[in-house]
XYZ file of C-alpha atoms in Angstrom:
454
model
C 0.060 16.331 -6.297
C 3.579 15.217 -7.223
C 6.716 17.348 -7.202
C 8.402 16.506 -10.514
C 11.707 18.146 -9.616
C 14.768 15.993 -10.354
C 16.633 17.833 -7.582
C 16.056 16.523 -4.105
C 15.770 18.731 -1.068
C 19.211 19.374 0.374
C 19.798 18.279 3.963
C 20.982 21.257 6.077
C 24.319 20.638 7.777
C 27.092 22.287 9.756
C 29.806 24.046 7.761
C 32.863 21.758 7.383
C 35.183 24.316 8.961
C 32.949 24.463 12.031
C 31.998 20.811 12.449
C 35.576 19.479 12.540
C 35.975 21.340 15.833
C 33.059 19.561 17.519
C 31.340 16.181 17.730
C 27.835 17.552 17.229
C 25.649 16.020 14.528
C 26.720 17.124 11.046
C 23.260 16.977 9.442
C 20.748 19.204 11.228
C 17.548 17.732 9.727
C 14.657 18.793 7.529
C 12.117 21.417 8.513
C 8.443 20.474 8.099
C 8.295 22.425 4.836
C 11.398 20.661 3.505
C 10.022 17.235 4.450
C 6.699 17.828 2.706
C 8.451 19.166 -0.409
C 10.722 16.135 -0.572
C 7.899 13.664 0.128
C 5.955 15.124 -2.797
C 8.762 13.915 -5.106
C 7.556 10.316 -4.578
C 6.021 9.085 -7.841
C 3.621 6.675 -6.093
C 4.797 3.929 -8.413
C 2.827 0.702 -8.620
C 5.452 -1.876 -7.640
C 7.070 -0.078 -4.641
C 10.585 -1.534 -5.157
C 11.916 0.709 -2.372
C 9.865 -1.370 0.053
C 9.634 -4.802 -1.552
C 13.231 -5.347 -2.667
C 15.134 -2.373 -1.275
C 14.360 -2.415 2.451
C 15.556 -5.499 4.393
C 12.768 -5.064 6.965
C 10.125 -4.003 4.424
C 9.138 -0.677 5.980
C 5.939 0.593 4.327
C 7.806 3.430 2.653
C 5.048 4.603 0.273
C 2.516 4.823 3.108
C 4.680 6.789 5.523
C 5.785 9.188 2.774
C 2.146 9.723 1.760
C 1.340 10.715 5.337
C 4.162 13.261 5.281
C 2.663 14.900 2.174
C -0.553 15.301 4.188
C 1.296 16.812 7.142
C 0.271 13.801 9.253
C 3.721 13.300 10.744
C 2.664 11.290 13.803
C 0.691 8.891 11.609
C 3.795 8.491 9.442
C 5.770 7.584 12.566
C 3.215 5.002 13.643
C 3.408 3.348 10.215
C 7.193 3.051 10.542
C 7.101 1.587 14.037
C 5.022 -1.345 12.820
C 8.199 -2.729 11.251
C 11.162 -0.947 12.866
C 12.143 -0.420 16.489
C 14.819 2.151 15.621
C 13.547 4.657 13.019
C 15.666 7.573 14.295
C 18.755 5.375 14.076
C 18.031 3.856 10.666
C 17.205 7.249 9.199
C 20.720 8.341 10.119
C 23.071 5.400 9.599
C 21.533 3.046 7.021
C 23.213 3.011 3.582
C 20.004 3.988 1.798
C 21.838 4.417 -1.501
C 22.357 0.632 -1.575
C 18.867 -0.227 -0.367
C 15.576 1.697 -0.511
C 16.908 4.740 -2.374
C 18.897 2.488 -4.687
C 15.593 0.976 -5.869
C 13.654 4.254 -6.035
C 12.036 4.761 -9.452
C 12.506 8.518 -9.129
C 16.256 7.853 -9.191
C 16.061 6.618 -12.775
C 15.641 10.247 -13.873
C 17.310 12.541 -11.376
C 17.980 11.894 -7.695
C 16.111 9.293 -5.665
C 13.654 10.454 -3.009
C 15.552 11.100 0.252
C 13.853 8.235 2.099
C 16.433 8.130 4.886
C 16.143 11.854 5.576
C 12.348 11.535 5.680
C 12.506 8.593 8.103
C 14.810 10.624 10.322
C 12.480 13.633 10.135
C 9.434 11.605 11.168
C 11.236 9.988 14.121
C 12.625 13.328 15.288
C 9.234 15.020 14.905
C 7.653 12.351 17.089
C 10.355 12.766 19.738
C 9.847 16.538 19.908
C 6.099 16.872 19.407
C 4.092 13.755 20.158
C 2.301 13.619 23.491
C 3.518 10.898 25.818
C 0.820 8.241 25.699
C 0.598 4.775 27.105
C 1.663 2.423 24.330
C -0.698 -0.401 23.471
C 0.718 -3.687 24.684
C -0.078 -7.259 23.872
C -1.294 -9.600 26.615
C 1.656 -10.812 28.691
C 2.869 -14.338 28.062
C 4.673 -16.594 30.474
C 7.347 -17.828 28.082
C 10.768 -16.263 28.616
C 13.220 -15.387 25.829
C 16.861 -14.351 26.177
C 18.675 -12.151 23.687
C 22.475 -12.074 23.771
C 24.015 -8.904 22.340
C 22.352 -5.490 22.248
C 23.441 -4.432 18.783
C 20.953 -3.876 15.928
C 20.047 -7.580 15.556
C 19.487 -8.103 19.267
C 17.530 -4.873 19.712
C 15.232 -5.693 16.794
C 14.661 -9.228 18.033
C 13.965 -8.119 21.609
C 11.640 -5.337 20.450
C 9.557 -7.660 18.281
C 9.207 -10.274 21.030
C 8.250 -7.622 23.586
C 5.548 -6.299 21.240
C 4.021 -9.776 21.268
C 3.969 -9.889 25.061
C 6.895 -12.220 25.712
C 9.134 -11.841 28.769
C 12.399 -10.693 27.159
C 15.775 -10.128 28.798
C 18.640 -8.698 26.764
C 22.219 -9.481 27.887
C 25.322 -7.558 26.818
C 28.968 -7.774 27.886
C 29.358 -3.979 27.805
C 27.991 -1.691 30.493
C 26.453 0.500 27.804
C 23.787 -1.181 25.648
C 23.509 -0.576 21.920
C 26.439 -2.557 20.551
C 28.068 -0.944 17.541
C 25.431 1.805 17.652
C 26.837 2.947 21.005
C 30.566 2.420 20.618
C 31.178 2.162 16.886
C 29.306 5.088 15.296
C 30.508 8.586 16.240
C 28.257 11.213 17.780
C 28.436 13.404 14.686
C 26.527 10.695 12.799
C 24.390 9.241 15.602
C 24.037 11.372 18.750
C 23.957 9.332 21.941
C 20.731 10.978 23.092
C 18.959 9.679 19.970
C 20.031 6.103 20.663
C 19.209 6.399 24.361
C 15.661 7.464 23.510
C 15.256 4.439 21.235
C 16.567 2.187 24.027
C 14.150 3.788 26.478
C 11.301 2.987 24.092
C 12.302 -0.679 24.264
C 12.418 -0.574 28.068
C 8.937 0.916 28.112
C 7.819 -1.926 25.831
C 8.988 -4.376 28.503
C 12.526 -5.353 27.441
C 14.814 -5.915 30.445
C 18.534 -5.114 30.051
C 21.321 -7.022 31.815
C 24.572 -5.214 30.996
C 28.139 -6.045 31.959
C 27.444 -9.759 31.561
C 29.414 -11.750 28.992
C 28.418 -15.021 27.352
C 30.946 -17.713 28.232
C 32.103 -15.844 31.328
C 29.051 -14.841 33.357
C 26.561 -17.244 31.796
C 26.203 -19.845 29.037
C 23.436 -21.026 26.735
C 23.078 -24.022 29.062
C 22.651 -21.796 32.121
C 20.071 -19.630 30.358
C 18.043 -22.704 29.477
C 18.366 -23.938 33.073
C 17.097 -20.561 34.275
C 13.868 -21.071 32.371
C 14.486 -19.263 29.107
C 12.654 -21.269 26.495
C 14.536 -19.775 23.570
C 17.733 -17.762 23.030
C 18.823 -15.395 20.270
C 22.547 -14.799 19.760
C 23.467 -11.515 18.099
C 26.935 -10.826 19.446
C 28.207 -9.021 16.346
C 31.669 -8.946 14.824
C 33.780 -6.935 17.202
C 37.163 -8.617 16.795
C 39.311 -6.376 14.582
C 41.696 -7.612 11.918
C 45.290 -6.441 12.315
C 47.604 -5.134 9.593
C 50.131 -7.935 9.959
C 53.113 -5.694 9.168
C 56.299 -4.982 11.160
C 55.825 -2.431 13.911
C 52.101 -2.963 14.475
C 52.810 -3.585 18.181
C 54.105 -0.018 18.683
C 52.261 2.426 20.916
C 50.032 4.530 18.701
C 48.746 1.709 16.467
C 45.061 1.251 17.270
C 42.294 -0.992 15.931
C 39.431 1.210 14.732
C 37.045 -0.504 17.166
C 39.207 0.441 20.170
C 39.741 3.996 18.899
C 36.020 4.596 18.276
C 35.063 3.011 21.606
C 37.351 5.378 23.494
C 36.147 8.402 21.545
C 32.436 7.558 21.788
C 32.165 6.119 25.279
C 35.048 7.643 27.221
C 35.757 10.930 25.411
C 39.374 9.739 25.408
C 41.470 10.952 22.469
C 44.942 9.940 21.274
C 47.678 12.467 21.966
C 48.538 12.757 18.280
C 48.732 15.438 15.644
C 48.926 13.399 12.448
C 46.843 10.269 11.810
C 46.867 7.570 9.133
C 43.690 5.502 8.818
C 44.179 2.260 6.891
C 41.128 1.029 4.971
C 38.363 2.165 2.646
C 35.058 1.109 4.205
C 32.512 2.898 6.354
C 34.463 2.154 9.533
C 37.455 3.898 7.976
C 35.235 6.906 7.241
C 33.998 7.003 10.833
C 37.552 6.676 12.112
C 39.123 9.359 9.921
C 36.313 11.830 10.621
C 36.549 11.156 14.352
C 40.327 11.565 14.162
C 40.160 15.027 12.567
C 37.960 16.097 15.501
C 40.482 15.010 18.151
C 41.814 18.004 20.121
C 45.425 17.777 18.894
C 44.690 16.666 15.311
C 46.273 18.669 12.513
C 46.317 16.214 9.592
C 44.533 12.953 8.759
C 45.361 10.615 5.878
C 43.324 7.671 4.608
C 45.534 4.989 3.055
C 43.692 2.647 0.670
C 45.178 -0.042 -1.598
C 42.716 0.379 -4.445
C 41.247 3.332 -6.329
C 38.206 5.393 -5.409
C 36.153 3.333 -7.892
C 36.634 0.211 -5.730
C 36.132 1.965 -2.401
C 33.228 0.342 -0.491
C 32.483 3.356 1.722
C 29.203 5.239 1.396
C 29.804 7.970 -1.242
C 28.105 10.527 1.014
C 30.512 9.690 3.840
C 33.455 9.976 1.458
C 32.230 13.378 0.256
C 31.814 14.626 3.821
C 35.290 13.398 4.778
C 36.834 15.192 1.802
C 34.984 18.388 2.736
C 36.461 18.084 6.241
C 39.999 18.126 4.895
C 40.866 14.422 5.040
C 43.581 13.555 2.502
C 43.029 10.296 0.609
C 46.027 8.321 -0.613
C 44.590 5.880 -3.143
C 46.526 2.968 -4.639
C 48.736 3.007 -1.557
C 49.582 0.061 0.686
C 51.174 0.053 4.163
C 54.494 -1.793 4.478
C 55.872 -1.056 7.950
C 55.199 1.059 11.009
C 58.237 3.176 11.809
C 58.886 3.730 15.505
C 61.100 5.522 17.965
C 61.272 4.811 21.708
C 58.398 2.361 21.321
C 56.067 4.902 19.724
C 54.839 5.494 16.184
C 56.720 8.137 14.227
C 55.861 7.169 10.654
C 54.341 4.723 8.183
C 56.306 3.227 5.313
C 54.070 2.796 2.265
C 54.297 1.786 -1.376
C 52.286 2.734 -4.421
C 50.049 0.088 -5.968
C 48.533 -0.533 -9.372
C 45.533 -2.631 -10.310
C 45.679 -5.734 -12.472
C 43.190 -6.487 -15.197
C 39.860 -7.804 -13.811
C 39.837 -11.484 -12.846
C 36.973 -13.905 -13.555
C 34.876 -12.266 -10.838
C 35.538 -8.796 -12.240
C 37.738 -7.762 -9.299
C 41.039 -5.994 -9.928
C 43.890 -6.969 -7.635
C 46.327 -4.350 -6.256
C 49.998 -5.172 -6.861
C 53.068 -3.181 -5.734
C 54.830 -0.702 -8.024
C 58.550 -1.474 -7.850
C 60.679 1.240 -6.272
C 57.685 3.318 -5.145
C 58.246 3.205 -1.374
C 57.826 6.369 0.675
C 57.223 7.376 4.299
C 54.403 9.307 5.905
C 55.167 11.306 9.029
C 52.383 10.227 11.400
C 52.147 9.599 15.129
C 48.938 7.544 15.229
C 47.808 4.722 12.925
C 44.242 3.385 12.977
C 43.548 -0.044 11.477
C 40.137 -0.142 9.765
C 40.549 -3.203 7.565
C 37.654 -5.325 8.779
C 36.486 -7.417 11.705
C 35.254 -10.874 12.560
C 32.977 -12.542 15.063
C 34.302 -14.439 18.064
C 31.840 -17.267 18.695
C 33.960 -19.644 20.745
C 31.794 -18.733 23.748
C 28.553 -19.903 22.086
C 28.083 -23.434 23.364
C 26.375 -26.225 21.482
C 25.922 -24.710 18.009
C 27.565 -25.494 14.691
C 30.020 -22.958 13.290
C 31.542 -22.489 9.870
C 35.236 -22.685 8.999
C 35.318 -18.900 9.492
C 33.902 -19.260 12.997
C 30.496 -17.860 12.051
C 27.381 -19.427 13.565
C 25.466 -21.495 11.034
C 21.784 -20.532 10.972
C 18.839 -21.130 8.653
C 18.469 -18.260 6.190
C 14.759 -17.776 6.906
C 14.139 -18.813 10.511
C 17.675 -18.068 11.833
C 17.497 -21.387 13.732
C 20.873 -22.893 14.678
C 21.730 -26.574 15.054
C 20.654 -26.411 18.701
C 16.873 -26.499 19.283
C 15.571 -23.250 20.708
C 18.713 -21.280 19.860
C 18.672 -18.718 17.050
C 21.344 -16.389 15.729
C 21.518 -13.470 13.333
C 23.364 -10.369 12.204
C 27.135 -10.130 11.857
C 27.702 -13.230 13.990
C 26.143 -15.257 11.147
C 26.945 -13.247 8.017
C 30.114 -11.387 8.947
C 30.047 -7.555 8.949
C 26.983 -6.192 7.153
C 24.696 -3.176 7.588
C 22.649 -2.097 10.597
C 19.379 -2.640 8.749
C 20.410 -6.113 7.524
C 21.100 -7.108 11.135
C 17.727 -5.695 12.186
C 16.021 -7.702 9.468
C 17.645 -10.863 10.813
C 16.510 -10.018 14.338
C 12.920 -9.535 13.209
C 12.861 -12.825 11.275
C 14.342 -14.660 14.255
C 11.734 -13.160 16.597
C 8.917 -14.521 14.425
C 10.453 -18.004 14.446
C 11.161 -17.837 18.200
C 7.533 -16.920 18.900
C 6.376 -19.917 16.883
C 8.836 -22.131 18.776
C 7.606 -20.887 22.161
C 4.026 -21.552 21.090
C 4.953 -25.055 19.964
C 4.146 -24.265 16.317
C 7.574 -24.717 14.704
């Protein structure tokens, strides 16, 4: 049976007026009846583009959805875990509209099947209902592998190697593992308890965690090799924030989004500010503005973006939720100067922008509108204009002019034998699932290398 409805099952969520006063998860999840109804919307198409070209890690989406229609939720979960170590995470934070749902045939007439919501449902059902059983493990192997960075790429790589029986140790400079999943994504999108359960699953699979240890400070690639690690994966992300580069950015109250989100997520430390301006238009800007409106003293939050909503790279669902929460968007607006008093932010000088005709690549450039300057009264400014990777600490590998590690597109091998790299440290900032895909591909190549097959 197929549900031919063009309307997909709405995800229950907290009311906007309620959720801006707490950091609890906005979406509350499908019931069993909702999940089955939504799964029945799958057309069972022949080519499965959601899986083959939409999903970077090639989850068997048709098979797990079919199991949901049968009410076999645990079997659906087991299908997912063949290819993903973090289904509860991916079901919440992946940009499905660009990936699996973007390729869904059902979306050609009506709304795509809510694949992300179904993945989340299955993972949550398993967490709440499945009996704790001893996981099947592969025979243990003597070869040791080191993984540097516990973000999505590192977690995926470590999980895949552990499944195959390798001795895997994961190193991270922070005391809290998880990388951007821990300190970059707010609780209202990814509750900490969900991530901690996924991390515990990896520990039970045999992954060892060494936190508070930084590459280049506490150890090097050379020292890891000397300690008997036969291969190393580097997935240290892109945590170095770009700055605005305008007068006044050194004033107290100007914060990189990464620092702001880290304090909010990990320390429950909030700026003493009533009015915020978030600069940028990507998903980090959405996380930052929505976290800002939840700060105890917050009264008003602006998002300042140089282009129009049509060019905005943020997930449309995140944009919609931010608007519902009362965030005010100032499109075609560029920051000029941070206004201060006694060393603290008291305002932001801006100017209106207009877009040129498309260039050869089709991109329209924002240019200032003469005489359009104005000031916003704000006491905290959050920079969410991008980030880069800092790979100076990675010894013995080739890097690009941008400082990114150069790695083979398929095997993720670097110029140094036995050393692999993937995720944002190779590509620059991308999605969680893209980083996981890189980690999985690297794990396969690392296993071959350890077995002497490469």
